[in-house]
Short mmCIF file of C-alpha atoms in Angstrom, two decimals:
data_model
loop_
_atom_site.label_atom_id
_atom_site.label_comp_id
_atom_site.label_asym_id
_atom_site.label_seq_id
_atom_site.Cartn_x
_atom_site.Cartn_y
_atom_site.Cartn_z
CA MET A 223 36.26 -33.25 26.02
CA ARG A 224 32.64 -32.46 25.17
CA GLN A 225 31.42 -34.40 22.13
CA GLY A 226 31.14 -32.44 18.88
CA ILE A 227 33.25 -29.51 20.09
CA ALA A 228 36.68 -29.03 18.65
CA HIS A 229 39.66 -27.51 20.45
CA ALA A 230 42.21 -25.17 18.96
CA SER A 231 45.37 -23.69 20.38
CA VAL A 232 45.50 -19.93 20.65
CA SER A 233 48.95 -18.45 20.49
CA ASN A 234 48.21 -14.80 19.73
CA GLY A 235 47.23 -13.78 23.22
CA GLU A 236 43.69 -12.78 22.28
CA ASP A 237 42.01 -15.01 24.87
CA ALA A 238 40.79 -13.51 28.11
CA GLY A 239 43.76 -14.69 30.12
CA GLY A 240 46.33 -13.91 27.46
CA GLY A 241 47.97 -17.28 28.02
CA ALA A 242 49.79 -18.43 24.92
CA GLY A 243 49.01 -22.08 25.45
CA ARG A 244 45.38 -21.85 26.44
CA GLU A 245 42.94 -23.83 24.31
CA LEU A 246 39.81 -22.24 22.79
CA GLU A 247 36.62 -24.25 22.36
CA LEU A 248 35.11 -24.06 18.87
CA VAL A 249 31.58 -25.04 17.94
CA ASP A 250 30.31 -26.14 14.53
CA LEU A 251 27.34 -24.08 13.31
CA LYS A 252 25.12 -24.02 10.25
CA ILE A 253 24.41 -20.40 9.31
CA ILE A 254 21.25 -20.27 7.18
CA TRP A 255 20.55 -17.06 5.29
CA ASN A 256 18.60 -16.46 2.10
CA LYS A 257 18.05 -20.24 1.62
CA THR A 258 21.83 -20.79 1.68
CA LYS A 259 23.67 -22.82 4.36
CA HIS A 260 27.17 -21.95 5.52
CA ASP A 261 29.15 -24.35 7.75
CA VAL A 262 31.39 -22.42 10.14
CA LYS A 263 33.41 -22.92 13.31
CA VAL A 264 33.28 -20.16 15.90
CA PRO A 265 34.51 -19.88 19.49
CA LEU A 266 31.90 -21.02 21.96
CA ASP A 267 32.63 -17.93 24.05
CA SER A 268 31.85 -15.55 21.15
CA THR A 269 29.16 -13.00 21.88
CA GLY A 270 26.11 -12.45 19.71
CA SER A 271 27.75 -9.27 18.45
CA GLU A 272 30.90 -11.16 17.43
CA LEU A 273 28.76 -13.79 15.71
CA LYS A 274 27.16 -11.01 13.65
CA GLN A 275 30.61 -9.90 12.52
CA LYS A 276 31.36 -13.47 11.46
CA ILE A 277 28.09 -13.63 9.53
CA HIS A 278 28.98 -10.33 7.88
CA SER A 279 32.29 -11.74 6.67
CA ILE A 280 30.48 -14.73 5.15
CA THR A 281 27.37 -13.15 3.64
CA GLY A 282 28.16 -9.45 3.27
CA LEU A 283 25.08 -8.69 5.34
CA PRO A 284 25.82 -5.67 7.62
CA PRO A 285 25.46 -6.50 11.35
CA ALA A 286 22.94 -3.67 11.81
CA MET A 287 20.65 -5.31 9.24
CA GLN A 288 20.84 -8.82 10.71
CA LYS A 289 18.32 -10.65 12.84
CA VAL A 290 20.09 -13.70 14.23
CA MET A 291 17.93 -16.41 15.73
CA TYR A 292 18.58 -19.53 17.78
CA LYS A 293 15.58 -20.50 19.89
CA GLY A 294 14.64 -16.83 19.70
CA LEU A 295 16.63 -13.67 18.98
CA VAL A 296 20.33 -14.06 19.88
CA PRO A 297 21.31 -11.32 22.39
CA GLU A 298 24.37 -9.33 21.29
CA ASP A 299 25.88 -9.21 24.78
CA LYS A 300 25.60 -12.92 25.66
CA THR A 301 27.98 -15.67 24.57
CA LEU A 302 26.98 -18.74 22.61
CA ARG A 303 27.86 -20.80 25.69
CA GLU A 304 25.47 -18.75 27.83
CA ILE A 305 22.54 -19.30 25.46
CA LYS A 306 23.44 -23.01 25.30
CA VAL A 307 24.36 -23.28 21.63
CA THR A 308 25.53 -26.81 20.82
CA SER A 309 27.61 -28.19 17.99
CA GLY A 310 25.61 -28.65 14.77
CA ALA A 311 23.10 -25.97 15.77
CA LYS A 312 21.25 -24.13 13.03
CA ILE A 313 21.47 -20.35 13.24
CA MET A 314 18.81 -18.56 11.21
CA VAL A 315 19.64 -15.13 9.81
CA VAL A 316 17.11 -12.69 8.41
CA GLY A 317 18.05 -9.46 6.66
CA SER A 318 18.71 -7.72 3.35
CA THR A 319 21.92 -6.29 1.96
CA ILE A 320 22.05 -2.65 0.86
CA ASN A 321 22.01 -3.81 -2.78
CA ASP A 322 18.89 -5.89 -2.15
CA VAL A 323 17.11 -2.89 -0.67
CA LEU A 324 18.10 -0.65 -3.58
CA ALA A 325 17.00 -3.29 -6.10
CA VAL A 326 13.46 -3.58 -4.72
CA ASN A 327 12.24 -0.87 -7.08
CA THR A 328 14.45 -1.19 -10.13
CA PRO A 329 14.65 1.51 -12.80
CA LYS A 330 12.90 -0.92 -15.16
CA ASP A 331 9.95 -1.30 -12.80
CA ALA A 332 9.80 2.45 -12.27
CA ALA A 333 9.85 3.05 -16.03
CA GLN A 334 7.01 0.59 -16.53
CA GLN A 335 4.98 2.28 -13.82
CA ASP A 336 5.62 5.70 -15.34
CA ALA A 337 4.64 4.43 -18.79
CA LYS A 338 1.42 2.95 -17.44
CA ALA A 339 0.59 6.17 -15.58
CA GLU A 340 1.28 8.19 -18.73
CA GLU A 341 -0.93 5.86 -20.78
CA ASN A 342 -3.76 6.27 -18.31
CA LYS A 343 -3.38 10.04 -18.51
CA LYS A 344 -3.61 10.04 -22.29
CA GLU A 345 -6.74 7.91 -22.44
CA PRO A 346 -9.86 9.75 -21.24
CA LEU A 347 -11.70 7.97 -18.46
CA CYS A 348 -14.84 7.70 -20.55
CA ARG A 349 -13.01 5.55 -23.11
CA GLN A 350 -11.87 2.98 -20.55
CA LYS A 351 -13.68 -0.33 -20.72
CA GLN A 352 -15.15 -0.25 -17.21
CA HIS A 353 -16.82 3.10 -17.92
CA ARG A 354 -17.68 2.40 -21.55
CA LYS A 355 -20.13 -0.37 -20.61
CA VAL A 356 -22.18 2.15 -18.61
CA LEU A 357 -21.88 5.12 -20.96
CA ASP A 358 -22.84 3.02 -23.97
CA LYS A 359 -26.31 2.74 -22.47
CA GLY A 360 -26.73 6.39 -23.45
CA LYS A 361 -28.00 9.34 -21.49
CA PRO A 362 -30.79 8.45 -19.04
CA GLU A 363 -34.20 9.77 -20.10
CA ASP A 364 -34.92 11.22 -16.66
CA VAL A 365 -31.50 12.81 -16.09
CA MET A 366 -31.61 16.37 -14.74
CA PRO A 367 -31.08 19.11 -17.35
CA SER A 368 -27.61 20.58 -17.66
CA VAL A 369 -26.50 24.17 -18.13
CA LYS A 370 -23.10 24.36 -19.82
CA GLY A 371 -20.67 27.12 -18.83
CA VAL A 372 -22.49 27.93 -15.60
CA GLN A 373 -21.67 27.08 -11.97
CA GLU A 374 -24.61 26.72 -9.65
CA ARG A 375 -25.10 25.92 -5.99
CA LEU A 376 -26.48 22.54 -5.04
CA PRO A 377 -30.23 22.31 -5.67
CA ALA A 378 -32.64 21.91 -2.78
CA VAL A 379 -33.74 18.55 -4.20
CA PRO A 380 -31.58 15.41 -4.64
CA LEU A 381 -29.57 15.05 -7.84
CA SER A 382 -31.28 12.15 -9.60
CA GLY A 383 -31.55 10.24 -12.88
CA MET A 384 -27.87 9.24 -12.94
CA TYR A 385 -26.21 5.82 -13.28
CA ASN A 386 -23.70 4.05 -11.03
CA LYS A 387 -20.99 1.67 -12.27
CA SER A 388 -23.49 -1.22 -12.33
CA GLY A 389 -25.75 0.74 -14.65
CA GLY A 390 -28.37 1.14 -11.95
CA LYS A 391 -30.10 4.41 -11.20
CA VAL A 392 -28.52 6.50 -8.43
CA ARG A 393 -29.36 9.76 -6.70
CA LEU A 394 -27.21 12.03 -4.53
CA THR A 395 -28.68 13.82 -1.52
CA PHE A 396 -26.53 16.34 0.34
CA LYS A 397 -27.55 16.45 4.00
CA LEU A 398 -25.60 19.57 4.95
CA GLU A 399 -27.03 19.83 8.46
CA GLN A 400 -25.73 16.31 9.16
CA ASP A 401 -22.54 16.75 7.10
CA GLN A 402 -23.46 13.62 5.13
CA LEU A 403 -23.77 12.53 1.51
CA TRP A 404 -26.54 10.01 0.91
CA ILE A 405 -26.01 7.78 -2.13
CA GLY A 406 -29.34 6.18 -2.94
CA THR A 407 -30.15 3.29 -5.26
CA LYS A 408 -33.27 1.18 -5.75
CA GLU A 409 -31.89 -1.33 -3.23
CA ARG A 410 -30.56 0.91 -0.42
CA THR A 411 -29.21 4.27 0.69
CA GLU A 412 -25.62 4.66 1.88
CA LYS A 413 -25.16 7.50 4.38
CA LEU A 414 -21.56 8.69 4.17
CA PRO A 415 -19.98 11.33 6.45
CA MET A 416 -18.43 14.01 4.24
CA GLY A 417 -15.17 13.62 6.15
CA SER A 418 -14.89 9.95 5.15
CA ILE A 419 -14.66 10.84 1.44
CA LYS A 420 -10.96 11.16 0.57
CA ASN A 421 -11.33 12.86 -2.80
CA VAL A 422 -13.71 13.68 -5.64
CA VAL A 423 -12.66 13.37 -9.29
CA SER A 424 -14.61 14.14 -12.43
CA GLU A 425 -14.27 14.34 -16.19
CA PRO A 426 -16.59 15.57 -18.96
CA ILE A 427 -18.22 12.79 -21.01
CA GLU A 428 -16.98 12.91 -24.60
CA GLY A 429 -19.72 14.05 -26.96
CA HIS A 430 -21.81 15.17 -23.97
CA GLU A 431 -19.50 17.71 -22.32
CA ASP A 432 -22.42 19.28 -20.45
CA TYR A 433 -22.42 16.14 -18.27
CA HIS A 434 -19.63 14.62 -16.19
CA MET A 435 -18.70 11.25 -14.80
CA MET A 436 -17.68 11.61 -11.17
CA ALA A 437 -16.10 9.40 -8.51
CA PHE A 438 -16.15 9.64 -4.72
CA GLN A 439 -13.05 8.05 -3.17
CA LEU A 440 -14.22 6.09 -0.12
CA GLY A 441 -10.91 4.35 0.73
CA PRO A 442 -7.14 4.52 0.14
CA THR A 443 -7.07 3.13 -3.41
CA GLU A 444 -8.79 3.61 -6.76
CA ALA A 445 -10.69 0.37 -6.16
CA SER A 446 -12.72 2.27 -3.55
CA TYR A 447 -14.05 4.85 -6.06
CA TYR A 448 -17.85 5.07 -6.24
CA TRP A 449 -18.62 6.17 -9.81
CA VAL A 450 -21.63 8.23 -10.82
CA TYR A 451 -22.40 9.00 -14.48
CA TRP A 452 -24.29 11.89 -16.11
CA VAL A 453 -23.77 14.54 -13.43
CA PRO A 454 -24.99 17.94 -14.76
CA THR A 455 -21.92 20.11 -15.31
CA GLN A 456 -23.27 23.16 -13.45
CA TYR A 457 -23.20 21.23 -10.14
CA VAL A 458 -19.75 19.63 -10.44
CA ASP A 459 -17.77 22.36 -8.64
CA ALA A 460 -20.41 22.75 -5.93
CA ILE A 461 -20.33 18.98 -5.26
CA LYS A 462 -16.53 18.95 -4.97
CA ASP A 463 -16.40 22.00 -2.73
CA THR A 464 -19.21 20.78 -0.48
CA VAL A 465 -17.82 17.26 -0.03
CA LEU A 466 -14.21 18.37 0.44
CA GLY A 467 -15.22 21.16 2.79
CA LYS A 468 -13.91 24.14 0.83
CA TRP A 469 -17.11 26.14 1.12
CA GLN A 470 -20.08 25.97 3.44
CA TYR A 471 -23.54 26.22 1.92
CA PHE A 472 -26.40 27.46 4.04
#
């Protein structure tokens, strides 16, 4: 008899030959799932699929959600004998129960996220700390004049005299023939294809509603917003429509 492998008599006729007295080889395994070890005995001629059913009975983890590994992924159609599983072998199982999946985003977490989103909605952008430190510098002396209640096309000259989030001077140049927005500072000029800008958001500055603070979204998250402060209100709609491609200006 092979060392470490137990034998058991099968009398229910479930073995391949149906012989009542035939012995079935069992192998001792350590099933490891979710940092928990389970010691089990299973027939050495069990298939990977049958092993998954056994794991299901122990852990409650549905077979379809199991990844069973022993020197690689255990094939469902091969027996433990065929893949040379030995007594004392460690079988690693990866997978999540239905309850685990449902609990990933709990109602509590969702409520906290909703509350935070609602709080952000209530507080104007210009009152948030990151923007306050720029706006508190006051309106730039050389900012372009604003015309409240009027919408104008983009001027032929760059929009200048504005601040960026670092408090440095910034100018916006719309190169329509190249379909680019040039964001220029004292240090350098970034040439951005219009199509690379995901969105444009803006909000009037409290106490100076004839000027806006505006952000160009350059990536997938809010961290990618490029903020510009003191944009004359008459150009806000034209900037949004030009960058997002709603209208074409000639």
